PDB file of C-alpha atoms in Angstrom:
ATOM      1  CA  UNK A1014     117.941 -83.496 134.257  1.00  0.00           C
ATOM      2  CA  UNK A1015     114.105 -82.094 133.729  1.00  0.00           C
ATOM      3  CA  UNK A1016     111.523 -84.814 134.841  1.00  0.00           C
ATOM      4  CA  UNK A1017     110.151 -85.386 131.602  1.00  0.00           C
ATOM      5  CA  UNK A1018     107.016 -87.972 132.070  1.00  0.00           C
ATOM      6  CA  UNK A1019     105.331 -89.154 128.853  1.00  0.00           C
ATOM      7  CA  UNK A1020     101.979 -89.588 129.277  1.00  0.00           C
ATOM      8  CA  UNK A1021     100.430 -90.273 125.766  1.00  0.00           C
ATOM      9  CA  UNK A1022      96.552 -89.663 125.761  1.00  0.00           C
ATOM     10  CA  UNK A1023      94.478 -92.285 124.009  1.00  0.00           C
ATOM     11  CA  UNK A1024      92.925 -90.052 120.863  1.00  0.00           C
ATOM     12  CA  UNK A1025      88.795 -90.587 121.265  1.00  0.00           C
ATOM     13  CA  UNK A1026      87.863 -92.742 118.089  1.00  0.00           C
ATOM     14  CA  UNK A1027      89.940 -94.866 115.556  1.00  0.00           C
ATOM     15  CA  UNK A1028      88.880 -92.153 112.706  1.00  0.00           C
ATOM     16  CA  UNK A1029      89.933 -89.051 114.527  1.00  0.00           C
ATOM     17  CA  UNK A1030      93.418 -91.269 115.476  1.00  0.00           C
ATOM     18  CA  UNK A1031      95.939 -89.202 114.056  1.00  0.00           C
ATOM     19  CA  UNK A1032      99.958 -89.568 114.438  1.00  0.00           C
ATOM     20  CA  UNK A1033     101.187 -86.755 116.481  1.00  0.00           C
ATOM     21  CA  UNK A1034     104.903 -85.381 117.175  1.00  0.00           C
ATOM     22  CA  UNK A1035     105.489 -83.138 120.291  1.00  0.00           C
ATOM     23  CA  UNK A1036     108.851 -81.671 120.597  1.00  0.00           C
ATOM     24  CA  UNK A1037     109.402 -79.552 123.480  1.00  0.00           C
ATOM     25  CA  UNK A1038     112.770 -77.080 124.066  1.00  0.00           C
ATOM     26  CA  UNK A1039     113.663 -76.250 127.838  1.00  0.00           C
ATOM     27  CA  UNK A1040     115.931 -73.566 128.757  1.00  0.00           C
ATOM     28  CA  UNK A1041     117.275 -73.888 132.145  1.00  0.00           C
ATOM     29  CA  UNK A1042     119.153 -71.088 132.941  1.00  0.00           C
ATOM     30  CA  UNK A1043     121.598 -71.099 135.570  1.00  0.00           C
ATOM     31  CA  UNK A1044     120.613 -68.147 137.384  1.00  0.00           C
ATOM     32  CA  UNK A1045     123.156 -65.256 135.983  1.00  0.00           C
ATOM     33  CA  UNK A1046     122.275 -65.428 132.055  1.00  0.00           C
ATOM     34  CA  UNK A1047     118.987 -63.875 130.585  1.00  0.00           C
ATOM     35  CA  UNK A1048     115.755 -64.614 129.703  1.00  0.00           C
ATOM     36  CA  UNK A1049     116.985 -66.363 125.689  1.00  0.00           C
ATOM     37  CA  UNK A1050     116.154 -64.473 122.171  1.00  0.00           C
ATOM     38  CA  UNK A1051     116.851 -66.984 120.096  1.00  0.00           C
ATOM     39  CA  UNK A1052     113.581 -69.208 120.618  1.00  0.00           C
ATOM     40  CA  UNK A1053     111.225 -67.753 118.057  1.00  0.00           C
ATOM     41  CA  UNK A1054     113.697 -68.269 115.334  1.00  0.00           C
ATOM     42  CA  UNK A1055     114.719 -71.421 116.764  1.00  0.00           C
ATOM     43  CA  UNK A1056     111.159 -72.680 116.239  1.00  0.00           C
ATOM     44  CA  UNK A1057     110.975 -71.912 112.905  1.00  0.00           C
ATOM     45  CA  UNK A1058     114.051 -73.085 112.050  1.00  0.00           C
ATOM     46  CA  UNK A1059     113.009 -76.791 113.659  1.00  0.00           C
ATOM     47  CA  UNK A1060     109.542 -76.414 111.415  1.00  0.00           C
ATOM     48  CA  UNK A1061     111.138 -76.052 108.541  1.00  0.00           C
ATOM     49  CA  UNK A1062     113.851 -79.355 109.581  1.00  0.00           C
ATOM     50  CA  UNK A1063     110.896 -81.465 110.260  1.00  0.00           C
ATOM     51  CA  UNK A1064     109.418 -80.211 106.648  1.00  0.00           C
ATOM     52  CA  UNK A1065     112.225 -82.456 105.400  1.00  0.00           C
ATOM     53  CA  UNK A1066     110.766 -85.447 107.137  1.00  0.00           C
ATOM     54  CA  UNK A1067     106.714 -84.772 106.781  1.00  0.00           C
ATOM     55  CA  UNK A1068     104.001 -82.823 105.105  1.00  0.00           C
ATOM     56  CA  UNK A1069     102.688 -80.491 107.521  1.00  0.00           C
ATOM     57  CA  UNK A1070      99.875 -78.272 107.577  1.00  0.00           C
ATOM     58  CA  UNK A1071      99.749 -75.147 108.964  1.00  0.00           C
ATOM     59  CA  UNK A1072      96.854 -74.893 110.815  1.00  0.00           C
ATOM     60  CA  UNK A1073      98.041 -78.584 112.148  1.00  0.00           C
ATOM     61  CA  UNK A1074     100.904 -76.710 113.874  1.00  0.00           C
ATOM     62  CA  UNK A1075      99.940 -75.914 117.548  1.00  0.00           C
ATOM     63  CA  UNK A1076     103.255 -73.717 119.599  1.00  0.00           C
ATOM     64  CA  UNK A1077     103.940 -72.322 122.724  1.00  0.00           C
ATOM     65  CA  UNK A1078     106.122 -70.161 124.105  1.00  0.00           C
ATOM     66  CA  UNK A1079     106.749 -69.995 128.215  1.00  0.00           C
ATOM     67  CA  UNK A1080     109.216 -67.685 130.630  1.00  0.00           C
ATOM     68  CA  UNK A1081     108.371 -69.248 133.971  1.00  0.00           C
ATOM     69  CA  UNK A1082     111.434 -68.713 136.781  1.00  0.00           C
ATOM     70  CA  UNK A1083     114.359 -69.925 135.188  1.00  0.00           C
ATOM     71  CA  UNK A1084     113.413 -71.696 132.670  1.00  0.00           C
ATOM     72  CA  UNK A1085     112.202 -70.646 128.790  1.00  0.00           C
ATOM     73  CA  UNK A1086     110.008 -74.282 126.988  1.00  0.00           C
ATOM     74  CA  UNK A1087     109.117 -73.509 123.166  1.00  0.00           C
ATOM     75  CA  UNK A1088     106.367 -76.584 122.942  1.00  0.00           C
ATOM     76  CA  UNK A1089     105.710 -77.599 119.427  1.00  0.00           C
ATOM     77  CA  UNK A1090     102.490 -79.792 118.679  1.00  0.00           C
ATOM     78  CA  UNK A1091     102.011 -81.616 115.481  1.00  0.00           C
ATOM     79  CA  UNK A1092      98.838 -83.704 114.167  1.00  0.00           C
ATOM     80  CA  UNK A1093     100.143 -85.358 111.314  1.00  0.00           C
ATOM     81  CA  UNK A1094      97.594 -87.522 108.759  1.00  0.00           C
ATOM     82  CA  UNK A1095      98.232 -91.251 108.956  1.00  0.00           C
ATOM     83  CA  UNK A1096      98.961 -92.851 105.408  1.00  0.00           C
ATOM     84  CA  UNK A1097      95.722 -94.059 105.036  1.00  0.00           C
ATOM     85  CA  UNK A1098      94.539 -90.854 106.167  1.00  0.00           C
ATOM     86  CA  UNK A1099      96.535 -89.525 103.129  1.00  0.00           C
ATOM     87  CA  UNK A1100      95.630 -91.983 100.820  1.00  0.00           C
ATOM     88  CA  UNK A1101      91.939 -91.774 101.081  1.00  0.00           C
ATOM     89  CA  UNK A1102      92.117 -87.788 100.902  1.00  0.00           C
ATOM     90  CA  UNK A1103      93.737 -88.836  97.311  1.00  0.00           C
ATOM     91  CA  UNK A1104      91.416 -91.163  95.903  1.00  0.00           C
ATOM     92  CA  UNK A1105      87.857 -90.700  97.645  1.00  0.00           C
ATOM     93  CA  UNK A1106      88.190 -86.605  97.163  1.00  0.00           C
ATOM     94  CA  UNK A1107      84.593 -86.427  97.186  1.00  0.00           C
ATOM     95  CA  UNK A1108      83.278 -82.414  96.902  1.00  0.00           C
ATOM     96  CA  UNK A1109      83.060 -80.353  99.925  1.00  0.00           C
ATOM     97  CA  UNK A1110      80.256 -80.163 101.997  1.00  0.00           C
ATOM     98  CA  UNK A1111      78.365 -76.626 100.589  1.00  0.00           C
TER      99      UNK A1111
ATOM    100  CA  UNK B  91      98.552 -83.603 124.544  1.00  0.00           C
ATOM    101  CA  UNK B  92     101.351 -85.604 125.350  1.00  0.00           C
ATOM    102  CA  UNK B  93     101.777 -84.808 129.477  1.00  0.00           C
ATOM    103  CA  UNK B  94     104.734 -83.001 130.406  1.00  0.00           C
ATOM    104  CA  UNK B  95     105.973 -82.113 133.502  1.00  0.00           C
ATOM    105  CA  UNK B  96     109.113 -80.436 133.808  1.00  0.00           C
ATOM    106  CA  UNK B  97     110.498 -80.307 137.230  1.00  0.00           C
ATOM    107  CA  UNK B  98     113.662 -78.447 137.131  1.00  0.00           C
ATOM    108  CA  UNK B  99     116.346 -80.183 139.356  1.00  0.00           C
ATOM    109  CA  UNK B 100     118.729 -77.961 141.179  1.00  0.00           C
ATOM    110  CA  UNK B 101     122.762 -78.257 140.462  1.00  0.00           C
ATOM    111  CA  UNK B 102     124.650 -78.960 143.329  1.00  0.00           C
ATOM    112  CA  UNK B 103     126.862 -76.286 143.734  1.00  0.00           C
ATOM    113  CA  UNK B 104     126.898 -72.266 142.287  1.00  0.00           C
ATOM    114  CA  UNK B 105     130.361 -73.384 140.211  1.00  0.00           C
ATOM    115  CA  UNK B 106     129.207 -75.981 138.435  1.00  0.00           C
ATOM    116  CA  UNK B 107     125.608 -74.300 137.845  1.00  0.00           C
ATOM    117  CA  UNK B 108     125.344 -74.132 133.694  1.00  0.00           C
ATOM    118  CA  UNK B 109     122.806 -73.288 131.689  1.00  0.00           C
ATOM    119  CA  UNK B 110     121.220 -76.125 130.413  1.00  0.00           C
ATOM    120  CA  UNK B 111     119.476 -77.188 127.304  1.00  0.00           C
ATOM    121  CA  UNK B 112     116.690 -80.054 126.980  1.00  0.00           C
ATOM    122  CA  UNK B 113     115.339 -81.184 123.564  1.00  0.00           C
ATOM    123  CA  UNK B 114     112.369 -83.758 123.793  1.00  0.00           C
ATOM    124  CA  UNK B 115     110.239 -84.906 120.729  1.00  0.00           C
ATOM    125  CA  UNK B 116     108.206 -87.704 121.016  1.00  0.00           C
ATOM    126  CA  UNK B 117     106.212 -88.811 117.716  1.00  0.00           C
ATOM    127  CA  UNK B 118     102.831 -90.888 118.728  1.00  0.00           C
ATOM    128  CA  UNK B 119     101.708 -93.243 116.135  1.00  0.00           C
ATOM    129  CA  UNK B 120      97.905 -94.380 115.444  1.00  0.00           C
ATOM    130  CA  UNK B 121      98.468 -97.593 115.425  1.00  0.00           C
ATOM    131  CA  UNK B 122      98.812 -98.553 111.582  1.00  0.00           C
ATOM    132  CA  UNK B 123     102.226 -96.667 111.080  1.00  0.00           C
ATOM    133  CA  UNK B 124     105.337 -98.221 111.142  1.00  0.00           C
ATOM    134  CA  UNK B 125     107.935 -96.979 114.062  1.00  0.00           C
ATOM    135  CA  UNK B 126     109.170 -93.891 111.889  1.00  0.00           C
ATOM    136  CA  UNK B 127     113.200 -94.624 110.884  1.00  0.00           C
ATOM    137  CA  UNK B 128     113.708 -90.491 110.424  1.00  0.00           C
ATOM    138  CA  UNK B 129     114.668 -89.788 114.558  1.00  0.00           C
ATOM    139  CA  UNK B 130     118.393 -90.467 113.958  1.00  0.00           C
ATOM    140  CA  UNK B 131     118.671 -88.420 110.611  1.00  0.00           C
ATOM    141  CA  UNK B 132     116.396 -85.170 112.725  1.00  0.00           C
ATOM    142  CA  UNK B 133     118.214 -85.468 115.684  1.00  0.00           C
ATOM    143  CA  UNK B 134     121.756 -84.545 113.499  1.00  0.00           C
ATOM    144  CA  UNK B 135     119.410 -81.776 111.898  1.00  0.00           C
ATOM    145  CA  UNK B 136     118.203 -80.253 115.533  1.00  0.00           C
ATOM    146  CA  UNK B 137     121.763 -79.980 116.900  1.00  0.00           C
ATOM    147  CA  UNK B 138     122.617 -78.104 113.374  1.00  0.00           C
ATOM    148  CA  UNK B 139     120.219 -75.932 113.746  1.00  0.00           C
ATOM    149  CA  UNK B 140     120.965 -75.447 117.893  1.00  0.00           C
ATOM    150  CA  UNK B 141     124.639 -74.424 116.816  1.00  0.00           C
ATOM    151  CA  UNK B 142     123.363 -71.576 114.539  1.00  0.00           C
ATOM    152  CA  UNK B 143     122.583 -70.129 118.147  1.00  0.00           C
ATOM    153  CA  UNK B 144     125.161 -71.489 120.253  1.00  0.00           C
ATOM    154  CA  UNK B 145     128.517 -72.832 120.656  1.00  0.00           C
ATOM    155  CA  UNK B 146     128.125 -76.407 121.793  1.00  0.00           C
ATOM    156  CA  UNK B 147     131.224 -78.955 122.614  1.00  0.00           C
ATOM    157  CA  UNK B 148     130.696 -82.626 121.179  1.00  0.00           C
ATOM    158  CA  UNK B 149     130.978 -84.184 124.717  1.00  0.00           C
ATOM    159  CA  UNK B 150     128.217 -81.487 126.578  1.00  0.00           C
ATOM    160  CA  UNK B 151     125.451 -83.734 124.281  1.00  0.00           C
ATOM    161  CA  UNK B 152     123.491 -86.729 125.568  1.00  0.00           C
ATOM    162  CA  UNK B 153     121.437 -88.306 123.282  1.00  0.00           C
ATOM    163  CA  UNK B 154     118.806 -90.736 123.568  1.00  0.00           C
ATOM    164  CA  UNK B 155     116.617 -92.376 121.694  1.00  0.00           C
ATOM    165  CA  UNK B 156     113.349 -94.807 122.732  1.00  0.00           C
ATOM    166  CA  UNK B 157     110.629 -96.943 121.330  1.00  0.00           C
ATOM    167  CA  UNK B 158     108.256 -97.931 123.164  1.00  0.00           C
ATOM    168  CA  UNK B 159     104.306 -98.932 122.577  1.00  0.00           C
ATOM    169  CA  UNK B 160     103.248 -96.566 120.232  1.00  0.00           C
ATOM    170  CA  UNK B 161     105.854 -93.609 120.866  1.00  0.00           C
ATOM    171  CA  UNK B 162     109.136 -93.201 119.746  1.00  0.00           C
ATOM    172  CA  UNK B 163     110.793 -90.217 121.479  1.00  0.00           C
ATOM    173  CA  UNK B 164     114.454 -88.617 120.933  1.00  0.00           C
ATOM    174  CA  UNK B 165     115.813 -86.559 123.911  1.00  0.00           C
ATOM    175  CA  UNK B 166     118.803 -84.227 123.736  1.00  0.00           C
ATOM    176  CA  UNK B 167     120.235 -83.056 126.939  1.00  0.00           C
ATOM    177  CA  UNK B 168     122.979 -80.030 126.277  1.00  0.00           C
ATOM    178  CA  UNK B 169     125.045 -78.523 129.095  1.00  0.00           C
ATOM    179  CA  UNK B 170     125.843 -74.979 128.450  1.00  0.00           C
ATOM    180  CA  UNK B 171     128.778 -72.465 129.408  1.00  0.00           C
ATOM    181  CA  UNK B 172     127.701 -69.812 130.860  1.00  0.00           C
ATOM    182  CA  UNK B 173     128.531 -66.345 129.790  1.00  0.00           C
ATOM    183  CA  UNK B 174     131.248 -66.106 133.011  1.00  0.00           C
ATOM    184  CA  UNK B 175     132.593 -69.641 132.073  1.00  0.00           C
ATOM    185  CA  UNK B 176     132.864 -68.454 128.440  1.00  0.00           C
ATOM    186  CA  UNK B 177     134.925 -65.554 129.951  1.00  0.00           C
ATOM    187  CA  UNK B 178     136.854 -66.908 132.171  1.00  0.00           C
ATOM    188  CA  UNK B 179     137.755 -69.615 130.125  1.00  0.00           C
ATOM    189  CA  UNK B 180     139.026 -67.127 127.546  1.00  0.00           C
ATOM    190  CA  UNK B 181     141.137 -64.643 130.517  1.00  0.00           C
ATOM    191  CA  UNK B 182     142.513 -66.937 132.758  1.00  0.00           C
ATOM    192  CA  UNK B 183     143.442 -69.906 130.642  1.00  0.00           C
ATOM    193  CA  UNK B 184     145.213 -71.828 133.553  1.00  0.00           C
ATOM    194  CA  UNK B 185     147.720 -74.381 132.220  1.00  0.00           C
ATOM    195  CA  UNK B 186     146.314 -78.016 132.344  1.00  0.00           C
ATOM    196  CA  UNK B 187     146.676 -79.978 135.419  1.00  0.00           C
ATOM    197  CA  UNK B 188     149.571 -82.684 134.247  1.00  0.00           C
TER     198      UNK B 188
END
């Protein structure tokens, strides 16, 4: 169907490595329907599933919305903290930086 | 982040042109986590969630699910009636070829 090509991109250092999840929705239309509604609701709806699965953080949350020809994409990009990334924000909380 | 490309591919003929649905997510790990075991639990969850917007039959799914390096990714293809199929579905219900 769509030529989906993964290409992962190596993150630049081992501290900044984060676990990521992409998840992107294509719409081809066939030529006669219109452009969909549903999308912006849709994406919220898959947030909040993937709540159930993860902590995320808002400003973690990166989404885009695209009409292009005949196809509508709702791209969804996640950084997500690693466990140790999550365990060291526990017990080293030292005192922000003032 | 991840590089997409989508490169729409045309259907062969106008009658069997549906509208058609594509679900990718692809989780990227650091390195230190484990391949995540939540894909086939999410994927039931998406489709849940696509249904709020859409009538979908059982056998227009495709589902796939991969591992490989550092990604795991869970693709959902979904082939779509269109509006006129929905109709004429409904008007001229021909009987079933025996």
């Amino acid at each position: 169907m769509f030529g989906f090509s993964l290409k992962p991109r190596r993150p630049k250092t081992a501290q900044t490595a984060k676990d990521r999840l992409q998840i992107l929705l294509a719409h081809e239309r066939s030529g006669s329907s219109q452009v969909p509604d549903y999308l912006p609701k849709l994406q919220q709806d898959i947030l909040e599933v993937i709540r159930k699965y993860m902590t995320i953080a808002e400003d973690d949350v990166d989404i885009r919305v695209e009409h292009k020809d005949d196809i509508s994409s709702l791209e969804i990009n996640i950084e997500m903290p690693t466990p140790e990334q999550k365990k060291s924000g526990a017990q080293t909380s030292k005192p922000a930086k003032s």
